[in-house]
mmCIF file of C-alpha atoms in Angstrom:
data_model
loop_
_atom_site.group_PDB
_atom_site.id
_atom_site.type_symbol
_atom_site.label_atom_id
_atom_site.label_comp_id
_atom_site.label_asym_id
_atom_site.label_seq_id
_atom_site.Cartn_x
_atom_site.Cartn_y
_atom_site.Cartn_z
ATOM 1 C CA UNK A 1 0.000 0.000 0.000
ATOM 2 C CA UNK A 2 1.323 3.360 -0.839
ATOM 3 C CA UNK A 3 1.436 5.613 1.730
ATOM 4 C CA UNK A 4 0.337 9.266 2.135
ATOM 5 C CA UNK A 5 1.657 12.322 3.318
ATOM 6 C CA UNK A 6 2.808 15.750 2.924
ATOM 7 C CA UNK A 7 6.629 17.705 1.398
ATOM 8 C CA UNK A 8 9.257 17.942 3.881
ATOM 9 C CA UNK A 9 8.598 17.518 7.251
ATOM 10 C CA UNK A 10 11.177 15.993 10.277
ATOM 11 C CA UNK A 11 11.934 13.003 12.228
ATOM 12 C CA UNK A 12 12.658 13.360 15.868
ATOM 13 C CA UNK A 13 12.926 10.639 18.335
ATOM 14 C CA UNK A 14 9.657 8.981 18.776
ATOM 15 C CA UNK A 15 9.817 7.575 22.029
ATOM 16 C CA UNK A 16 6.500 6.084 21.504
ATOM 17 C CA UNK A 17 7.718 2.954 22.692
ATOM 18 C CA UNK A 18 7.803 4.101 26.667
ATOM 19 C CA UNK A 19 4.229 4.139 26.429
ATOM 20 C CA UNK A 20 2.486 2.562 23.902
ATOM 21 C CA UNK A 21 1.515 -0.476 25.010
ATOM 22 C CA UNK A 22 0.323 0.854 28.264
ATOM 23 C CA UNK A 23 -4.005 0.761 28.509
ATOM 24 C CA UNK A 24 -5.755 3.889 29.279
ATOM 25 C CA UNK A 25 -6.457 4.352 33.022
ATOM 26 C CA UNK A 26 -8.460 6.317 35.152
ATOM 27 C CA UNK A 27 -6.604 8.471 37.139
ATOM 28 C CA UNK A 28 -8.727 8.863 40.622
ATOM 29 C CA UNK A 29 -9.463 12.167 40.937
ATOM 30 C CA UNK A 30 -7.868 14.778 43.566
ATOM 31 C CA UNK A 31 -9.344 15.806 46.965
ATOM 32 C CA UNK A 32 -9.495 19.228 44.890
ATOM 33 C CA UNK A 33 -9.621 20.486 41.524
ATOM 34 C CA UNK A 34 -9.160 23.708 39.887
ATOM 35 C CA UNK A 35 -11.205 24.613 36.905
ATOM 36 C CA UNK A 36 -10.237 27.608 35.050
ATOM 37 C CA UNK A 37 -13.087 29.373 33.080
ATOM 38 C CA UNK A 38 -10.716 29.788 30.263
ATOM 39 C CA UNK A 39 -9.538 26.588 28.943
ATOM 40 C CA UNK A 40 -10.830 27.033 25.226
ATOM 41 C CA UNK A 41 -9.972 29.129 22.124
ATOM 42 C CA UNK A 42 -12.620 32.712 22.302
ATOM 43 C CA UNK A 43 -14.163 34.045 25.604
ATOM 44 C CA UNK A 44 -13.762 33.287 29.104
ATOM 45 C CA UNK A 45 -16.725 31.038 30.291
ATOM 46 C CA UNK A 46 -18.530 33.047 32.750
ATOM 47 C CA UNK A 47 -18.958 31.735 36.387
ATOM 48 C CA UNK A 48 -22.150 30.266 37.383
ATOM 49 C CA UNK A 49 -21.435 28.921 40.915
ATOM 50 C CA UNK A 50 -20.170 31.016 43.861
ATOM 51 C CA UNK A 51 -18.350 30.154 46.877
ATOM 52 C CA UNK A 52 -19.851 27.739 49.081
ATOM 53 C CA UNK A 53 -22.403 26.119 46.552
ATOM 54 C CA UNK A 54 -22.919 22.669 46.298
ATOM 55 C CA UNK A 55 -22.177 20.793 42.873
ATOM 56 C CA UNK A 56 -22.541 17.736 41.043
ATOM 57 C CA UNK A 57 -20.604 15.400 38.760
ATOM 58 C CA UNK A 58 -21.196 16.629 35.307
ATOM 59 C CA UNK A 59 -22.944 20.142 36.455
ATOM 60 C CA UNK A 60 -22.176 23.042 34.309
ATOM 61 C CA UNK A 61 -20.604 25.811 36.038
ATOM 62 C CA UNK A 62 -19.082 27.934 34.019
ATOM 63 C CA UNK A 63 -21.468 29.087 30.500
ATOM 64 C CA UNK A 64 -19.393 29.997 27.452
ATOM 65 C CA UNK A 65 -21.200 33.951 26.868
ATOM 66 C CA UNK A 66 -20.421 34.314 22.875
ATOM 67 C CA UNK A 67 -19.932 31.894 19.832
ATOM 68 C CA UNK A 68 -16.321 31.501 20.417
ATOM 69 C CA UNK A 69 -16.348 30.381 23.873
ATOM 70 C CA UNK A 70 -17.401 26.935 25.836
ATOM 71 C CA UNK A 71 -19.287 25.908 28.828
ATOM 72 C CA UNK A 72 -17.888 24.513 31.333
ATOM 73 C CA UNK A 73 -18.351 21.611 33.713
ATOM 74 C CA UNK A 74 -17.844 20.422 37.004
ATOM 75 C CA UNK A 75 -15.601 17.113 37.326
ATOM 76 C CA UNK A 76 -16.334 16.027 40.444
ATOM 77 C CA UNK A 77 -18.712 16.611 42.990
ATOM 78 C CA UNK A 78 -18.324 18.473 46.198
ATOM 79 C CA UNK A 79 -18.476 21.841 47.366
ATOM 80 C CA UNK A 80 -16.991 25.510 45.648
ATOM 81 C CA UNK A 81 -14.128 26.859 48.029
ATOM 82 C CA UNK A 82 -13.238 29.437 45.657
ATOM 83 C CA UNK A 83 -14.187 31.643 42.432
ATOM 84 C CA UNK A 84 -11.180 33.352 41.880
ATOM 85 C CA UNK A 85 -7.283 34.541 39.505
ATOM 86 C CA UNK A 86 -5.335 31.269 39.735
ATOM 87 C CA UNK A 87 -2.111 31.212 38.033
ATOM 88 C CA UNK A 88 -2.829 29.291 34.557
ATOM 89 C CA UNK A 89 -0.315 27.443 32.294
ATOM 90 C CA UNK A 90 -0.380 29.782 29.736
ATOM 91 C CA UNK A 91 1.222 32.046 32.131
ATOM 92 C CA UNK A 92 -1.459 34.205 33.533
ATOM 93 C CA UNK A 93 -3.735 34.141 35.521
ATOM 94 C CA UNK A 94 -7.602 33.209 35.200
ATOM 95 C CA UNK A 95 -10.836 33.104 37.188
ATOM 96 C CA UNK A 96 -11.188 29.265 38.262
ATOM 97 C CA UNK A 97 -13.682 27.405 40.214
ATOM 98 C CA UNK A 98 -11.792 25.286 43.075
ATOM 99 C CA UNK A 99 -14.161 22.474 44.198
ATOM 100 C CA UNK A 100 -13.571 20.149 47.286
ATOM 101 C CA UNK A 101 -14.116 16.763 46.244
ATOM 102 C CA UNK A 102 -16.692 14.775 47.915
ATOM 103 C CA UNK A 103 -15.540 11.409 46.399
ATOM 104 C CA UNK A 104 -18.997 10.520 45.857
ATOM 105 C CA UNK A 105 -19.579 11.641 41.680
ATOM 106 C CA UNK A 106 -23.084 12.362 42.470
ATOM 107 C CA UNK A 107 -23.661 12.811 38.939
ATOM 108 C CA UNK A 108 -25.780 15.835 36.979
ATOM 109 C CA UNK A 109 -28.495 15.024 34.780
ATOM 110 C CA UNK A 110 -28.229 18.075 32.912
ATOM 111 C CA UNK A 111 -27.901 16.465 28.828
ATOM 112 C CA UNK A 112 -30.368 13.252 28.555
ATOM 113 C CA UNK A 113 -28.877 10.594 26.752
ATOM 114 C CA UNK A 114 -30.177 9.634 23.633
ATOM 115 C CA UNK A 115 -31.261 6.356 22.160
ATOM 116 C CA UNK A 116 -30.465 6.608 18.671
ATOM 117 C CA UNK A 117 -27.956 9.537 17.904
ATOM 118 C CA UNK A 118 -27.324 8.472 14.534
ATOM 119 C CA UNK A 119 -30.457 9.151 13.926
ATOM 120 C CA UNK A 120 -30.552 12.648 15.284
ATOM 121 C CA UNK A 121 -30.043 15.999 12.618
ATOM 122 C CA UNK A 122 -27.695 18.419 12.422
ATOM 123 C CA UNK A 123 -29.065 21.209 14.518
ATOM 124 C CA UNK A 124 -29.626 18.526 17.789
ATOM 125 C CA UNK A 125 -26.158 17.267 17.468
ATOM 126 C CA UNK A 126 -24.773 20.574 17.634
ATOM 127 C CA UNK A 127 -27.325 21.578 20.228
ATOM 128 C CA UNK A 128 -25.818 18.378 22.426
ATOM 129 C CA UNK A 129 -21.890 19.073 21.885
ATOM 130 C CA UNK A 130 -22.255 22.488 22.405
ATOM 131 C CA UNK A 131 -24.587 21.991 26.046
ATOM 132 C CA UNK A 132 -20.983 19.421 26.578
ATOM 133 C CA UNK A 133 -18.701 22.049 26.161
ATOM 134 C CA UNK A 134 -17.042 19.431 23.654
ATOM 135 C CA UNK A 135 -13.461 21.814 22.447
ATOM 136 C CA UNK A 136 -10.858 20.214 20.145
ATOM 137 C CA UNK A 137 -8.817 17.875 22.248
ATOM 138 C CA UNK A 138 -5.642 17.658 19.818
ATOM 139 C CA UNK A 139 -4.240 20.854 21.091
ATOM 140 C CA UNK A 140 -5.962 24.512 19.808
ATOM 141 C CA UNK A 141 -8.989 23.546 22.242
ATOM 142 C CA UNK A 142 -11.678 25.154 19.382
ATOM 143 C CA UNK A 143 -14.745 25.244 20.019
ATOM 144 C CA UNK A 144 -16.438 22.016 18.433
ATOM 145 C CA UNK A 145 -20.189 23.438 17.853
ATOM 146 C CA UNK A 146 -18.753 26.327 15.920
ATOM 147 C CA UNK A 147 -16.360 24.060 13.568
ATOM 148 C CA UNK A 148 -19.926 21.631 13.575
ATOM 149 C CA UNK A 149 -21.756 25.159 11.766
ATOM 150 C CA UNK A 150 -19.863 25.462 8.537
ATOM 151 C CA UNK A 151 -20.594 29.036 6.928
ATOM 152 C CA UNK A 152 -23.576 28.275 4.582
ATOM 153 C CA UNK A 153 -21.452 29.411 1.641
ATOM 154 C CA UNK A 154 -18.500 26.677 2.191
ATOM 155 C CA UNK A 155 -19.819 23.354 0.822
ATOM 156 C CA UNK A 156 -17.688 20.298 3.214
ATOM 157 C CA UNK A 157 -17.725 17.527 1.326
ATOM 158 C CA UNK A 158 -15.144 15.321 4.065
ATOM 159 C CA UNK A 159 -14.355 14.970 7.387
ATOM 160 C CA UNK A 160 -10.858 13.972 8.444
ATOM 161 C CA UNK A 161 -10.205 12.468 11.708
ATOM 162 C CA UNK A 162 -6.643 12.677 12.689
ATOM 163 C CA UNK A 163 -5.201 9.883 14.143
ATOM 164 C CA UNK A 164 -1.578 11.046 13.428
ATOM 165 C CA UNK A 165 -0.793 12.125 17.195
ATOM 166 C CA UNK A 166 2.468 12.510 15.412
ATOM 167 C CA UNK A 167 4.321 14.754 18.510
ATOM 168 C CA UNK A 168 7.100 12.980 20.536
ATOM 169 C CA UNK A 169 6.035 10.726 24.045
ATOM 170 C CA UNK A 170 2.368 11.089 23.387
ATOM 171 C CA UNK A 171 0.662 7.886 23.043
ATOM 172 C CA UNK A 172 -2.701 8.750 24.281
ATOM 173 C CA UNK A 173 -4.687 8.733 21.118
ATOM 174 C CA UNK A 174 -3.305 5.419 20.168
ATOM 175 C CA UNK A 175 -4.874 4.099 23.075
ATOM 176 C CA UNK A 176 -8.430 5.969 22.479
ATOM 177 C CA UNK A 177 -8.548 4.551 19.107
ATOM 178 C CA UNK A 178 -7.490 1.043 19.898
ATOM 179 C CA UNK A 179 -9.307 0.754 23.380
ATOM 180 C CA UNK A 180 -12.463 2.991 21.928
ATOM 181 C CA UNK A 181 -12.810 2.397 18.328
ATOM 182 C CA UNK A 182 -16.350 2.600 17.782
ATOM 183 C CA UNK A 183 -16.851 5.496 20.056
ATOM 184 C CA UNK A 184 -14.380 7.398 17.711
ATOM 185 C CA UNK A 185 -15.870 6.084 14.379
ATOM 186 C CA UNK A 186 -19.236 6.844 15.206
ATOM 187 C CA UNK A 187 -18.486 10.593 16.789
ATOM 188 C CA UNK A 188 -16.845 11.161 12.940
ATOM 189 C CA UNK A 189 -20.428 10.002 11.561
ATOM 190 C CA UNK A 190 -22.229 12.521 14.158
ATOM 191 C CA UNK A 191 -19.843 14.974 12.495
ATOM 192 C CA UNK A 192 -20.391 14.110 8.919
ATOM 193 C CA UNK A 193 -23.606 14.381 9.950
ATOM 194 C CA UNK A 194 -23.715 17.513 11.478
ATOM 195 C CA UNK A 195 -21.690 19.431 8.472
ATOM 196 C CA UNK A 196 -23.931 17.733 5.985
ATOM 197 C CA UNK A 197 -20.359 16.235 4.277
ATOM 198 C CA UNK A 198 -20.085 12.983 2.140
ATOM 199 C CA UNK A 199 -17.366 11.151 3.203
ATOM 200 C CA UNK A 200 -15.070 10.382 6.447
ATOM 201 C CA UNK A 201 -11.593 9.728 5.859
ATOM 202 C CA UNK A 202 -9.165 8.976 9.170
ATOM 203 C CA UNK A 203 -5.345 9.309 9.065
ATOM 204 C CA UNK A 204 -3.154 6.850 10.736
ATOM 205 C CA UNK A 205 0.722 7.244 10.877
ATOM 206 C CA UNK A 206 2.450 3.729 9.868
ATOM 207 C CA UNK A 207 3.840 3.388 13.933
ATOM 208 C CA UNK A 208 0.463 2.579 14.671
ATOM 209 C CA UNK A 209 0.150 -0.334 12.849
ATOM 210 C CA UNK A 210 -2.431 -2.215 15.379
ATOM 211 C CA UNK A 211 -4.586 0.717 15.060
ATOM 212 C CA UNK A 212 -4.716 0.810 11.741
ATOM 213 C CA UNK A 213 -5.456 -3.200 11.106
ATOM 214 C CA UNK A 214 -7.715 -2.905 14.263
ATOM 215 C CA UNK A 215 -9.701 0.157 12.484
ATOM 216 C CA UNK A 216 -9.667 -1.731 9.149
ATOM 217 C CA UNK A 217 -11.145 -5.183 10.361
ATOM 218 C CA UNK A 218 -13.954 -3.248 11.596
ATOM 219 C CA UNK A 219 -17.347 -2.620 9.655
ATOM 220 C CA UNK A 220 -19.554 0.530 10.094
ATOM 221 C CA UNK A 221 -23.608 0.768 8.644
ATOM 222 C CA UNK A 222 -22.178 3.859 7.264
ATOM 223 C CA UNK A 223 -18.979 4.286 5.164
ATOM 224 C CA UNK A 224 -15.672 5.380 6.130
ATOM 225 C CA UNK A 225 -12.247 5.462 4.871
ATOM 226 C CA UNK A 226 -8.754 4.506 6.495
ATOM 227 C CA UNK A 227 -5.657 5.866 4.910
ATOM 228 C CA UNK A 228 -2.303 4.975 6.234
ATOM 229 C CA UNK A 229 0.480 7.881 6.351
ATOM 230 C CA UNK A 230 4.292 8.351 6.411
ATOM 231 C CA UNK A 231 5.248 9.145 10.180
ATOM 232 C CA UNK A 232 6.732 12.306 10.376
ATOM 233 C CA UNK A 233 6.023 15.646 12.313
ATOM 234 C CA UNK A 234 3.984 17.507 12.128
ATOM 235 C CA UNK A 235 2.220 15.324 9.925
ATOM 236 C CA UNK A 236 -0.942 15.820 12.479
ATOM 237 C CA UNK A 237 -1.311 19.815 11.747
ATOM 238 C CA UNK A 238 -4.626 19.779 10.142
ATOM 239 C CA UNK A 239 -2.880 21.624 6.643
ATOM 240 C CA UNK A 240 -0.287 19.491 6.288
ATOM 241 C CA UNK A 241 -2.962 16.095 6.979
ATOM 242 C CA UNK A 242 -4.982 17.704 4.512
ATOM 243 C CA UNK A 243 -2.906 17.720 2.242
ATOM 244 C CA UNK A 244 -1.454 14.357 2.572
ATOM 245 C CA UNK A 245 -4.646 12.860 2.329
ATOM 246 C CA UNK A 246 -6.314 14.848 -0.031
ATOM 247 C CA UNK A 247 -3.748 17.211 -1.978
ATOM 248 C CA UNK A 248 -5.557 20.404 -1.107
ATOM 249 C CA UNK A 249 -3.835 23.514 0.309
ATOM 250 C CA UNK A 250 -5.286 25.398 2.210
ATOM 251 C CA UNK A 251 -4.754 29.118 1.865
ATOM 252 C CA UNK A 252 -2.437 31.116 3.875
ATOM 253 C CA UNK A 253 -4.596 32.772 6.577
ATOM 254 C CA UNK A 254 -7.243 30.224 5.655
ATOM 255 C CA UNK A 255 -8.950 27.676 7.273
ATOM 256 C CA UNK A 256 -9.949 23.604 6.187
ATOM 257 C CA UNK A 257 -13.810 25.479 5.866
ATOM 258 C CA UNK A 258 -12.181 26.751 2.266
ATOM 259 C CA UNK A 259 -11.186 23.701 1.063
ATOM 260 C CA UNK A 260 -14.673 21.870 1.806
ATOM 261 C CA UNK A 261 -12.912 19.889 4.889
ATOM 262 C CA UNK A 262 -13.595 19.485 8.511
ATOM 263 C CA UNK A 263 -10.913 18.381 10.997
ATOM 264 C CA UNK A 264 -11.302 16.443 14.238
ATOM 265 C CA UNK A 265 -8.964 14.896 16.415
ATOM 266 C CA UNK A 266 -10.000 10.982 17.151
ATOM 267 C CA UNK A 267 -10.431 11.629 20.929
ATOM 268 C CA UNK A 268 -12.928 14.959 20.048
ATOM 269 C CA UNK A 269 -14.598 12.417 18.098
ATOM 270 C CA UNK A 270 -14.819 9.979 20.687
ATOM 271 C CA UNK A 271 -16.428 12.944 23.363
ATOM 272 C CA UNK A 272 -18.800 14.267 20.504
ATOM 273 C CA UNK A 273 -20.106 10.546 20.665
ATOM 274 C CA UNK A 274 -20.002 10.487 24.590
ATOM 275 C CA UNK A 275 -21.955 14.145 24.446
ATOM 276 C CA UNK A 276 -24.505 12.881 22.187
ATOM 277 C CA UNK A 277 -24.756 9.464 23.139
ATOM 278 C CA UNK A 278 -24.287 9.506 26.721
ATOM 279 C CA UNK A 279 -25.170 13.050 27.581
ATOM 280 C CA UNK A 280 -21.631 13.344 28.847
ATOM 281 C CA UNK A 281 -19.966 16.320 29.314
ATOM 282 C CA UNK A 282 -16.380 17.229 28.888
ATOM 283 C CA UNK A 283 -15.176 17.092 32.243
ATOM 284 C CA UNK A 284 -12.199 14.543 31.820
ATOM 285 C CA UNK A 285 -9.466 13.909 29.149
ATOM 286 C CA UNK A 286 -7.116 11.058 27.682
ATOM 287 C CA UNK A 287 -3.210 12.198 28.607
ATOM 288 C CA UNK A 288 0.459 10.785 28.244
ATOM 289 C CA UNK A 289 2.529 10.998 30.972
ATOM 290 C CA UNK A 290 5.865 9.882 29.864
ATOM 291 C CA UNK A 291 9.575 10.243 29.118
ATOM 292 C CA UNK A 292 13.077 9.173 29.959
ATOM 293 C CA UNK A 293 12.479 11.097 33.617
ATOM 294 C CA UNK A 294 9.182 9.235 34.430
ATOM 295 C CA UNK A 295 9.513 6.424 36.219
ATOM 296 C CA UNK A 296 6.631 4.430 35.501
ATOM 297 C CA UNK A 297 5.380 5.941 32.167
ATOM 298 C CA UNK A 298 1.543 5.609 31.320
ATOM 299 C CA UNK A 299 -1.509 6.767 29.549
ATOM 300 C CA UNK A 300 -4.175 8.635 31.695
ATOM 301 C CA UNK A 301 -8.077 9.620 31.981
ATOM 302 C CA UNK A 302 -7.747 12.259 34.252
ATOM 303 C CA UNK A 303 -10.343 14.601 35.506
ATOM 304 C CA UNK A 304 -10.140 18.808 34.164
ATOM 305 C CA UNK A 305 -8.749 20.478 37.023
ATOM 306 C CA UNK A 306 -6.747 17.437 38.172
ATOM 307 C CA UNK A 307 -3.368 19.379 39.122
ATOM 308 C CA UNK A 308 -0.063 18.861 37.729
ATOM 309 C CA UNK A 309 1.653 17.564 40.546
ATOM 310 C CA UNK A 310 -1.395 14.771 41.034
ATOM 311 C CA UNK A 311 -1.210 13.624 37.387
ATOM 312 C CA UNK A 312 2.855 13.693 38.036
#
């Protein structure tokens, strides 16, 4: 099989193998987290919880006020200590809601599940992932219900799920797509669905062999496509995947919209299916910890707010 992918590119030291083989787990969640109102591309979420309020597993508490923003939503439940500047990785601070877990998940109830999403149209699956809070997970955290409402001039005619996760150490969409494969498959299908394209096609770099024989042995009541790619970075930048798999360019200052194509990363699949689905917010995320300095390297579901040192 030939193999796709894009001009030039480089070849840094994988170390994929420190953590590759290592199943998802679920990291138990901290006596406290810290959830800034700010972790999305666009607007601050503004606070809807104040100090002392009781909250549940699931329970929005923070509402995204424009298009470009996100809701967002509690990841434990417990009790609000704080609404208040904490210091954020980016480098400033943010307003964050700091909630004292009651290690019970007394769970919300705020997004019903739904029986047959497939079935659903395009304005209720946008309605659902929005309500989530659902933001790209592969790194520019964009709001998902906006890239889910193409401009009605720009005709998408394919969504590409990228399964590249082509940056050094990171192994933890390798495991979503092997441990979770029909979650994934089926979120791209809500998202075909949702920007009325024609056709899903998901890129898989050739280190991920198991994935891609896994994906490939599998059979869908809808179709989808499986395209095998030349590891290299960043082959995973949505430009340079599009055009590996397609052999469009994008225009400079441009986005896929222009070129009829919708991006999503496999584990922002896999939550549009668990919004929709499930009626599950996004209040927990697949993660690598890893490298030469780690003793014990592994792949993580770990709650939002979970602190570094925790996860560490």
């Amino acid at each position: 099989m030939k193999k796709k992918t894009f001009p030039h590119g480089v070849h840094p030291p994988e170390g994929k193998h420190l953590s590759e083989a290592k199943p998802l787990e679920s990291l138990p969640a901290p006596d406290k987290v810290v959830i800034p109102l700010h972790q999305h591309f666009g607007a601050p979420a503004k606070a809807l919880v104040k100090k002392g309020d009781e909250v549940l597993l699931g329970q929005k508490i923070g509402e995204g006020p424009v298009l470009f923003s996100a809701d967002i939503h509690s990841s434990v439940s417990g009790k609000v200590l704080a609404v208040a500047g904490f210091p954020h990785p980016l480098g400033k601070p943010v307003t964050a809601v700091t909630i004292a877990n009651d290690g019970e998940d007394r769970p919300a109830s705020e997004i019903p599940a739904e029986e047959t999403p497939l079935a659903l149209g395009p304005d209720d699956i946008r309605r659902k992932v929005k309500e989530a809070g659902i933001v790209g997970l592969g790194g520019a955290a964009f709001p998902t219900a906006v890239k889910l409402t193409p401009p009605k001039d720009k005709d998408i005619d394919t969504v590409v799920v990228n399964g590249c996760e082509s940056e050094p150490l990171l192994t933890a969409d390798h495991r979503v797509m092997l441990e979770f494969p029909d979650a994934v498959i089926q979120g791209a299908e809500l998202v075909r669905i949702a920007t009325g394209a024609r056709r899903i096609v998901v890129g898989i770099e050739d280190n991920k062999p198991d994935v891609y024989e896994a994906f490939s042995q599998r059979s869908y009541p809808f179709e989808v496509e499986f395209a095998l790619l030349k590891t290299k970075y960043p082959q995973g930048a949505e430009k340079n995947l599009i055009s590996a798999l397609l052999k469009r360019e994008v225009p400079r200052g441009g986005l896929p919209f222009d070129v009829g194509v919708v991006v999503q990363n496999v584990s922002t699949a896999m939550a549009v299916w668990e919004a929709v689905s499930l009626g599950k917010p996004l209040y927990e995320r697949a993660l690598t910890v890893s490298g030469t300095g780690v003793s014990d390297p592994k792949n993580l579901l770990a709650r939002i707010g979970t602190p570094f040192q925790h996860v560490i």
